[in-house]
mmCIF file of C-alpha atoms and ligand atoms in Angstrom:
data_model
loop_
_atom_site.group_PDB
_atom_site.id
_atom_site.type_symbol
_atom_site.label_atom_id
_atom_site.label_comp_id
_atom_site.label_asym_id
_atom_site.label_seq_id
_atom_site.Cartn_x
_atom_site.Cartn_y
_atom_site.Cartn_z
ATOM 1 C CA MET B 295 126.199 60.825 78.774
ATOM 2 C CA ASN B 296 122.676 59.502 77.315
ATOM 3 C CA ASP B 297 121.533 56.209 77.596
ATOM 4 C CA SER B 298 119.866 56.375 73.738
ATOM 5 C CA SER B 299 123.886 56.952 72.407
ATOM 6 C CA ASP B 300 123.739 53.447 71.211
ATOM 7 C CA ASP B 301 120.916 53.589 69.130
ATOM 8 C CA PRO B 302 122.063 55.981 66.009
ATOM 9 C CA TYR B 303 117.471 56.641 66.115
ATOM 10 C CA LEU B 304 117.032 57.422 69.377
ATOM 11 C CA LEU B 305 118.619 60.973 69.526
ATOM 12 C CA ASP B 306 118.850 62.814 72.857
ATOM 13 C CA CYS B 307 119.051 66.189 72.292
ATOM 14 C CA ARG B 308 120.234 67.472 75.577
ATOM 15 C CA GLY B 309 117.058 66.016 77.546
ATOM 16 C CA LEU B 310 114.678 66.316 74.600
ATOM 17 C CA ARG B 311 113.883 62.395 72.428
ATOM 18 C CA LEU B 312 113.815 62.322 69.574
ATOM 19 C CA ASN B 313 112.483 59.001 67.808
ATOM 20 C CA CYS B 314 114.004 58.527 63.700
ATOM 21 C CA MET B 315 113.287 55.738 63.530
ATOM 22 C CA PRO B 316 113.017 54.287 59.833
ATOM 23 C CA GLY B 317 110.220 52.781 58.458
ATOM 24 C CA ARG B 318 108.317 53.357 62.602
ATOM 25 C CA GLU B 319 105.210 55.705 62.227
ATOM 26 C CA ALA B 320 107.497 58.519 64.744
ATOM 27 C CA ALA B 321 109.537 59.747 61.769
ATOM 28 C CA PRO B 322 109.976 62.035 60.349
ATOM 29 C CA HIS B 323 109.876 65.152 61.696
ATOM 30 C CA VAL B 324 109.532 68.111 60.631
ATOM 31 C CA MET B 325 112.074 70.866 60.894
ATOM 32 C CA GLY B 326 110.931 73.856 60.112
ATOM 33 C CA ILE B 327 113.454 77.033 59.016
ATOM 34 C CA LEU B 328 113.513 80.213 60.716
ATOM 35 C CA ASN B 329 115.667 82.557 59.101
ATOM 36 C CA ILE B 330 117.213 86.084 60.750
ATOM 37 C CA THR B 331 119.067 87.206 57.097
ATOM 38 C CA PRO B 332 118.815 89.643 55.399
ATOM 39 C CA ASP B 333 119.944 87.543 52.247
ATOM 40 C CA SER B 334 117.629 84.277 52.254
ATOM 41 C CA PHE B 335 116.470 82.704 49.388
ATOM 42 C CA SER B 336 113.448 81.280 50.481
ATOM 43 C CA ASP B 337 112.265 84.241 53.960
ATOM 44 C CA GLY B 338 115.275 86.758 53.659
ATOM 45 C CA GLY B 339 114.557 89.692 55.813
ATOM 46 C CA ARG B 340 111.681 88.736 56.892
ATOM 47 C CA PHE B 341 112.517 87.871 60.685
ATOM 48 C CA LEU B 342 115.779 90.159 61.583
ATOM 49 C CA ASP B 343 112.772 91.842 64.636
ATOM 50 C CA PRO B 344 113.757 89.170 67.341
ATOM 51 C CA ASP B 345 109.784 89.970 67.936
ATOM 52 C CA GLU B 346 108.953 88.639 64.330
ATOM 53 C CA ALA B 347 111.407 85.837 65.341
ATOM 54 C CA LEU B 348 109.758 84.711 68.189
ATOM 55 C CA ARG B 349 106.099 84.870 65.918
ATOM 56 C CA ARG B 350 107.549 82.762 63.926
ATOM 57 C CA ALA B 351 109.295 80.665 65.835
ATOM 58 C CA GLU B 352 105.324 79.802 67.205
ATOM 59 C CA THR B 353 103.448 80.111 63.942
ATOM 60 C CA ILE B 354 107.108 76.983 63.660
ATOM 61 C CA VAL B 355 105.034 75.796 67.339
ATOM 62 C CA ALA B 356 101.826 75.469 66.228
ATOM 63 C CA GLU B 357 101.699 73.942 63.105
ATOM 64 C CA GLY B 358 103.275 70.507 64.413
ATOM 65 C CA ALA B 359 107.872 71.125 63.769
ATOM 66 C CA ARG B 360 109.140 69.445 66.794
ATOM 67 C CA ILE B 361 112.828 71.057 65.901
ATOM 68 C CA ILE B 362 113.488 74.800 64.970
ATOM 69 C CA ASP B 363 116.315 75.311 63.160
ATOM 70 C CA ILE B 364 117.873 78.889 63.768
ATOM 71 C CA GLY B 365 119.989 80.440 60.928
ATOM 72 C CA GLY B 366 121.666 83.913 61.085
ATOM 73 C CA GLU B 367 124.141 83.435 58.225
ATOM 74 C CA SER B 368 122.539 82.972 54.964
ATOM 75 C CA THR B 369 124.134 80.153 52.628
ATOM 76 C CA ARG B 370 122.374 81.200 49.345
ATOM 77 C CA PRO B 371 124.487 80.009 46.343
ATOM 78 C CA ARG B 372 125.934 82.220 43.641
ATOM 79 C CA GLY B 373 124.826 82.088 39.975
ATOM 80 C CA ARG B 374 121.544 81.791 37.731
ATOM 81 C CA ALA B 375 118.461 81.435 40.335
ATOM 82 C CA TYR B 376 119.836 82.945 43.157
ATOM 83 C CA GLY B 377 122.620 86.087 41.457
ATOM 84 C CA ALA B 378 125.339 86.585 44.219
ATOM 85 C CA GLY B 379 125.792 84.679 46.432
ATOM 86 C CA ALA B 380 124.789 84.952 50.571
ATOM 87 C CA GLU B 381 126.671 87.993 52.051
ATOM 88 C CA VAL B 382 129.478 86.159 54.731
ATOM 89 C CA VAL B 383 128.763 86.795 58.391
ATOM 90 C CA GLY B 384 130.750 87.443 60.662
ATOM 91 C CA GLN B 385 131.559 86.125 63.721
ATOM 92 C CA ASP B 386 130.035 88.409 66.018
ATOM 93 C CA GLU B 387 126.759 89.237 63.827
ATOM 94 C CA GLU B 388 125.825 85.986 63.898
ATOM 95 C CA ILE B 389 126.185 85.431 67.137
ATOM 96 C CA ARG B 390 123.858 89.124 68.272
ATOM 97 C CA ARG B 391 121.732 87.789 65.669
ATOM 98 C CA VAL B 392 121.077 84.327 66.888
ATOM 99 C CA VAL B 393 121.978 84.183 70.783
ATOM 100 C CA PRO B 394 119.014 86.154 71.686
ATOM 101 C CA VAL B 395 115.913 84.376 68.940
ATOM 102 C CA VAL B 396 117.142 80.413 70.649
ATOM 103 C CA GLU B 397 117.349 81.948 74.478
ATOM 104 C CA ALA B 398 113.891 83.428 74.345
ATOM 105 C CA VAL B 399 112.674 80.062 72.079
ATOM 106 C CA VAL B 400 114.267 77.517 74.606
ATOM 107 C CA ARG B 401 112.639 80.177 77.327
ATOM 108 C CA ARG B 402 108.772 80.308 75.863
ATOM 109 C CA PHE B 403 108.918 76.484 74.061
ATOM 110 C CA PRO B 404 110.379 73.844 76.552
ATOM 111 C CA GLU B 405 109.322 71.387 74.394
ATOM 112 C CA ALA B 406 110.008 72.768 70.825
ATOM 113 C CA ILE B 407 114.208 71.265 69.917
ATOM 114 C CA VAL B 408 116.679 74.296 68.816
ATOM 115 C CA SER B 409 118.917 73.565 66.432
ATOM 116 C CA VAL B 410 120.809 76.091 65.288
ATOM 117 C CA ASP B 411 121.870 76.399 61.888
ATOM 118 C CA THR B 412 125.812 77.607 61.744
ATOM 119 C CA TYR B 413 129.774 76.272 60.300
ATOM 120 C CA LYS B 414 130.249 78.623 62.723
ATOM 121 C CA PRO B 415 132.212 76.900 66.019
ATOM 122 C CA ASP B 416 132.200 80.574 68.195
ATOM 123 C CA VAL B 417 128.382 81.032 66.929
ATOM 124 C CA ALA B 418 127.647 76.693 68.119
ATOM 125 C CA ARG B 419 129.270 77.024 71.822
ATOM 126 C CA ARG B 420 126.836 80.430 71.902
ATOM 127 C CA GLY B 421 124.009 79.185 70.765
ATOM 128 C CA LEU B 422 124.746 76.073 73.240
ATOM 129 C CA GLU B 423 125.690 77.966 75.936
ATOM 130 C CA ALA B 424 122.285 79.595 75.400
ATOM 131 C CA GLY B 425 120.024 76.221 75.454
ATOM 132 C CA ALA B 426 120.300 75.202 72.000
ATOM 133 C CA HIS B 427 119.533 71.315 71.561
ATOM 134 C CA MET B 428 121.392 70.497 68.434
ATOM 135 C CA ILE B 429 124.402 72.261 65.763
ATOM 136 C CA ASN B 430 122.968 72.058 61.648
ATOM 137 C CA ASP B 431 126.492 72.081 60.331
ATOM 138 C CA VAL B 432 126.083 72.840 56.254
ATOM 139 C CA THR B 433 129.913 72.223 55.969
ATOM 140 C CA GLY B 434 129.737 69.120 57.399
ATOM 141 C CA LEU B 435 133.291 70.219 59.659
ATOM 142 C CA ARG B 436 134.736 70.495 56.873
ATOM 143 C CA LEU B 437 135.988 74.306 57.502
ATOM 144 C CA SER B 438 136.599 73.642 61.694
ATOM 145 C CA ASP B 439 138.024 70.917 63.869
ATOM 146 C CA GLU B 440 136.757 73.549 66.145
ATOM 147 C CA MET B 441 133.681 72.642 65.667
ATOM 148 C CA ALA B 442 133.542 69.198 65.962
ATOM 149 C CA ARG B 443 135.509 69.686 69.631
ATOM 150 C CA VAL B 444 132.089 72.184 70.886
ATOM 151 C CA VAL B 445 129.425 69.777 70.352
ATOM 152 C CA ALA B 446 130.592 67.180 71.820
ATOM 153 C CA ALA B 447 131.175 68.818 74.935
ATOM 154 C CA SER B 448 127.437 69.721 75.093
ATOM 155 C CA GLY B 449 126.083 65.885 74.517
ATOM 156 C CA ALA B 450 124.222 67.514 71.469
ATOM 157 C CA PRO B 451 123.286 65.179 68.511
ATOM 158 C CA LEU B 452 125.262 67.503 65.488
ATOM 159 C CA VAL B 453 124.018 67.811 61.450
ATOM 160 C CA VAL B 454 126.837 66.974 58.904
ATOM 161 C CA MET B 455 125.784 68.099 55.903
ATOM 162 C CA HIS B 456 127.262 67.822 52.322
ATOM 163 C CA SER B 457 128.585 70.804 49.864
ATOM 164 C CA LEU B 458 131.690 71.751 48.873
ATOM 165 C CA GLY B 459 133.848 74.865 48.586
ATOM 166 C CA ARG B 460 132.629 77.583 51.430
ATOM 167 C CA PRO B 461 129.252 79.253 51.617
ATOM 168 C CA GLY B 462 128.382 81.642 48.880
ATOM 169 C CA GLU B 463 130.920 80.242 47.034
ATOM 170 C CA MET B 464 129.666 77.112 46.586
ATOM 171 C CA PRO B 465 130.676 75.070 43.474
ATOM 172 C CA HIS B 466 128.213 74.888 40.289
ATOM 173 C CA ASP B 467 130.927 72.370 37.810
ATOM 174 C CA HIS B 468 132.062 70.033 40.406
ATOM 175 C CA VAL B 469 132.719 66.396 38.017
ATOM 176 C CA TYR B 470 131.112 64.114 40.225
ATOM 177 C CA GLU B 471 132.576 60.794 39.862
ATOM 178 C CA ASP B 472 129.227 59.090 40.635
ATOM 179 C CA VAL B 473 127.409 61.798 43.159
ATOM 180 C CA VAL B 474 125.380 59.110 45.353
ATOM 181 C CA SER B 475 128.813 57.269 46.149
ATOM 182 C CA ASP B 476 130.597 60.327 46.355
ATOM 183 C CA VAL B 477 128.533 61.904 49.168
ATOM 184 C CA VAL B 478 128.257 58.668 50.872
ATOM 185 C CA THR B 479 132.023 59.125 51.007
ATOM 186 C CA SER B 480 132.214 62.497 52.481
ATOM 187 C CA LEU B 481 129.689 62.131 54.648
ATOM 188 C CA ARG B 482 131.635 58.707 55.936
ATOM 189 C CA GLU B 483 135.011 60.851 56.983
ATOM 190 C CA SER B 484 132.412 63.937 57.548
ATOM 191 C CA ILE B 485 130.934 61.102 60.854
ATOM 192 C CA GLN B 486 134.278 60.277 61.309
ATOM 193 C CA ARG B 487 135.630 63.562 61.342
ATOM 194 C CA ALA B 488 132.787 63.944 64.127
ATOM 195 C CA GLU B 489 133.140 60.737 65.821
ATOM 196 C CA ALA B 490 136.366 61.061 66.780
ATOM 197 C CA ALA B 491 135.987 64.626 68.407
ATOM 198 C CA GLY B 492 133.879 62.456 71.249
ATOM 199 C CA VAL B 493 130.184 63.917 69.224
ATOM 200 C CA ARG B 494 128.530 60.269 70.018
ATOM 201 C CA GLN B 495 124.735 62.035 67.916
ATOM 202 C CA VAL B 496 125.626 62.631 64.416
ATOM 203 C CA VAL B 497 122.896 62.846 61.733
ATOM 204 C CA VAL B 498 123.302 62.781 57.981
ATOM 205 C CA ASP B 499 121.859 65.010 54.878
ATOM 206 C CA PRO B 500 123.204 64.612 51.707
ATOM 207 C CA GLY B 501 123.242 68.824 50.675
ATOM 208 C CA PHE B 502 120.387 68.882 48.336
ATOM 209 C CA GLY B 503 121.503 72.173 45.777
ATOM 210 C CA PHE B 504 125.319 72.569 47.277
ATOM 211 C CA GLY B 505 127.568 71.413 44.751
ATOM 212 C CA LYS B 506 125.129 69.706 42.710
ATOM 213 C CA THR B 507 122.650 70.298 39.134
ATOM 214 C CA PRO B 508 119.038 68.724 39.149
ATOM 215 C CA GLU B 509 120.094 66.122 37.516
ATOM 216 C CA GLU B 510 123.059 65.106 40.017
ATOM 217 C CA ASN B 511 120.206 66.694 43.206
ATOM 218 C CA LEU B 512 117.180 64.442 41.725
ATOM 219 C CA THR B 513 119.832 61.577 41.567
ATOM 220 C CA LEU B 514 121.468 61.764 45.224
ATOM 221 C CA LEU B 515 117.070 61.941 46.367
ATOM 222 C CA ARG B 516 115.948 58.517 43.962
ATOM 223 C CA GLU B 517 118.861 56.530 45.393
ATOM 224 C CA LEU B 518 118.507 58.667 49.409
ATOM 225 C CA ARG B 519 118.449 54.295 50.724
ATOM 226 C CA ALA B 520 121.483 54.516 49.950
ATOM 227 C CA PHE B 521 122.655 57.215 53.121
ATOM 228 C CA ARG B 522 120.281 54.380 55.244
ATOM 229 C CA THR B 523 124.184 52.453 54.737
ATOM 230 C CA LEU B 524 125.899 55.110 57.101
ATOM 231 C CA GLY B 525 123.344 53.690 59.854
ATOM 232 C CA ARG B 526 122.828 57.022 61.565
ATOM 233 C CA THR B 527 119.298 59.712 61.452
ATOM 234 C CA VAL B 528 119.141 60.615 57.813
ATOM 235 C CA LEU B 529 117.700 64.405 57.282
ATOM 236 C CA VAL B 530 116.512 66.009 53.486
ATOM 237 C CA GLY B 531 116.408 69.688 53.077
ATOM 238 C CA VAL B 532 114.357 70.568 50.009
ATOM 239 C CA SER B 533 112.033 73.057 50.824
ATOM 240 C CA ARG B 534 111.383 75.710 47.902
ATOM 241 C CA LYS B 535 115.301 74.499 46.287
ATOM 242 C CA SER B 536 116.018 75.768 42.916
ATOM 243 C CA THR B 537 116.143 71.513 41.582
ATOM 244 C CA ILE B 538 111.435 72.112 42.319
ATOM 245 C CA GLY B 539 111.488 74.838 40.078
ATOM 246 C CA ALA B 540 113.748 73.126 37.643
ATOM 247 C CA VAL B 541 111.518 70.568 37.181
ATOM 248 C CA LEU B 542 108.538 72.528 37.970
ATOM 249 C CA GLY B 543 109.883 75.144 35.317
ATOM 250 C CA SER B 544 113.241 74.456 33.220
ATOM 251 C CA ALA B 545 116.825 74.999 34.279
ATOM 252 C CA GLU B 546 116.349 78.381 32.636
ATOM 253 C CA ASP B 547 113.500 79.651 33.809
ATOM 254 C CA PRO B 548 112.395 78.364 36.734
ATOM 255 C CA ARG B 549 108.884 78.032 39.098
ATOM 256 C CA PRO B 550 108.854 80.766 41.413
ATOM 257 C CA VAL B 551 110.296 80.779 44.260
ATOM 258 C CA ASP B 552 106.118 81.118 46.538
ATOM 259 C CA GLY B 553 104.802 78.139 44.191
ATOM 260 C CA ARG B 554 107.577 75.055 44.519
ATOM 261 C CA LEU B 555 104.979 73.977 47.585
ATOM 262 C CA PHE B 556 103.154 71.294 46.264
ATOM 263 C CA GLY B 557 106.333 69.967 44.240
ATOM 264 C CA THR B 558 108.447 70.094 47.299
ATOM 265 C CA LEU B 559 105.953 68.071 49.110
ATOM 266 C CA GLY B 560 106.622 65.287 46.080
ATOM 267 C CA ALA B 561 110.177 65.142 46.280
ATOM 268 C CA THR B 562 109.133 64.774 50.584
ATOM 269 C CA ALA B 563 107.490 61.906 50.027
ATOM 270 C CA VAL B 564 110.417 60.561 48.051
ATOM 271 C CA ALA B 565 111.888 60.950 50.749
ATOM 272 C CA ALA B 566 110.175 59.495 53.620
ATOM 273 C CA LEU B 567 109.572 56.730 51.781
ATOM 274 C CA ALA B 568 113.512 55.962 51.642
ATOM 275 C CA GLY B 569 114.038 56.773 55.390
ATOM 276 C CA ALA B 570 114.727 60.296 55.632
ATOM 277 C CA ALA B 571 114.178 60.865 59.274
ATOM 278 C CA ILE B 572 113.777 65.201 59.154
ATOM 279 C CA ILE B 573 112.646 67.117 56.732
ATOM 280 C CA ARG B 574 113.709 70.518 57.076
ATOM 281 C CA THR B 575 111.284 72.888 55.447
ATOM 282 C CA HIS B 576 109.648 76.399 55.280
ATOM 283 C CA ASP B 577 106.664 75.229 55.185
ATOM 284 C CA VAL B 578 105.300 73.467 58.772
ATOM 285 C CA ALA B 579 101.385 73.099 58.484
ATOM 286 C CA GLU B 580 101.430 71.733 55.146
ATOM 287 C CA THR B 581 104.193 69.368 55.230
ATOM 288 C CA VAL B 582 103.389 68.605 59.177
ATOM 289 C CA ASP B 583 99.375 66.887 57.657
ATOM 290 C CA PHE B 584 101.217 65.694 54.005
ATOM 291 C CA LEU B 585 103.565 63.136 56.680
ATOM 292 C CA GLN B 586 101.109 62.722 58.989
ATOM 293 C CA VAL B 587 98.850 61.109 56.601
ATOM 294 C CA LEU B 588 102.142 59.529 54.887
ATOM 295 C CA LYS B 589 103.259 58.147 57.546
ATOM 296 C CA ALA B 590 99.982 56.497 59.190
ATOM 297 C CA ALA B 591 99.973 55.289 55.052
ATOM 298 C CA ALA B 592 102.478 54.143 55.151
ATOM 299 C CA PHE B 593 104.553 52.765 58.137
ATOM 300 C CA ARG B 594 104.088 50.356 60.795
ATOM 301 C CA PRO B 595 103.545 52.376 64.437
ATOM 302 C CA SER B 596 106.252 53.205 66.774
ATOM 303 C CA THR B 597 106.068 51.386 69.859
HETATM 304 N N1 LIG X 709 119.460 74.056 53.300
HETATM 305 C C1 LIG X 709 119.809 75.191 53.319
HETATM 306 C C2 LIG X 709 120.384 75.825 54.840
HETATM 307 N N2 LIG X 709 120.185 74.831 55.774
HETATM 308 N N3 LIG X 709 121.171 72.731 56.059
HETATM 309 C C3 LIG X 709 120.817 71.426 56.137
HETATM 310 N N4 LIG X 709 120.924 70.678 57.148
HETATM 311 N N5 LIG X 709 120.016 70.828 55.008
HETATM 312 C C4 LIG X 709 120.137 71.485 53.802
HETATM 313 O O1 LIG X 709 119.158 70.766 53.442
HETATM 314 C C5 LIG X 709 120.449 73.122 54.178
HETATM 315 C C6 LIG X 709 120.705 73.499 55.672
HETATM 316 C C7 LIG X 709 118.540 76.232 52.813
HETATM 317 O O2 LIG X 709 118.434 77.283 53.348
HETATM 318 P P1 LIG X 709 116.998 78.131 53.349
HETATM 319 O O3 LIG X 709 117.578 78.723 54.356
HETATM 320 O O4 LIG X 709 115.751 78.465 53.540
HETATM 321 O O5 LIG X 709 118.240 79.156 52.613
HETATM 322 P P2 LIG X 709 119.193 80.326 53.129
HETATM 323 O O6 LIG X 709 120.477 79.049 53.172
HETATM 324 O O7 LIG X 709 118.940 81.322 52.265
HETATM 325 O O8 LIG X 709 119.296 80.977 54.957
#
């Protein structure tokens, strides 16, 4: 039980508070990405060794991220941008990758909010037992009812992200009637599923790049305010994604991943000004500085 449960913008991450009030200077917060995978599109293979992963966590914290998002399976979509889709990882292997790092990070950085990026309930359960404070489900509870029950029992906030199909097999040819209202409707269903199972704190994410064309991703960003109608904290992950590459180059010849930082910051500004309260990124130091000035200039101080 937490005493902030009636305010969806004051998250209680199992004892660690996160003020996500839109338009106030406390937010957006930065969520630094730590992928313990061989094949993530941007940092695959770099942090498979637990000592390397812990060093990366140390950097993420030192650079000012409030949240560390630890993932053990890439969601890299199949297609022109990234070639073959991500390898689906068995839950035992995912637990083996994620749990020791969660344990070590929680012990070493008690003020950091540790999120586990998984859609598998057993991975979430083991991550929460190891001390994680939040679960990030890129399937928005579509693949498992058990996930909501596991998170509900822990009291942790749950991120529900919009996506289609299965991770690694995300369809590229889905026809939306209206991408913004279709994604809002789908997230409303995810919220209902979560709350019906007893999850008290839900964070919503439109899922940039998951089953959407660059044009659809840009429409979602342009109309991000529509997601505020859900009345929940909004998380956005645009970091180095293919839409940024397509805008800076073209769909056929996108800007390479390591040249997308400034483009990502452009998209981050739009998201922050539209009310996103958590920004998921690979480039923590740059995003923290960028947001510090944006927040000081654009938002009222937090009370
Ligand atoms: N994007 C990715 C993974 N998890 N979670 C949320 N909530 N929102 C996102 O936009 C999101 C996410 C993909 O990025 P990355 O982790 O860098 O790549 P990979 O899935 O290949 O590991």
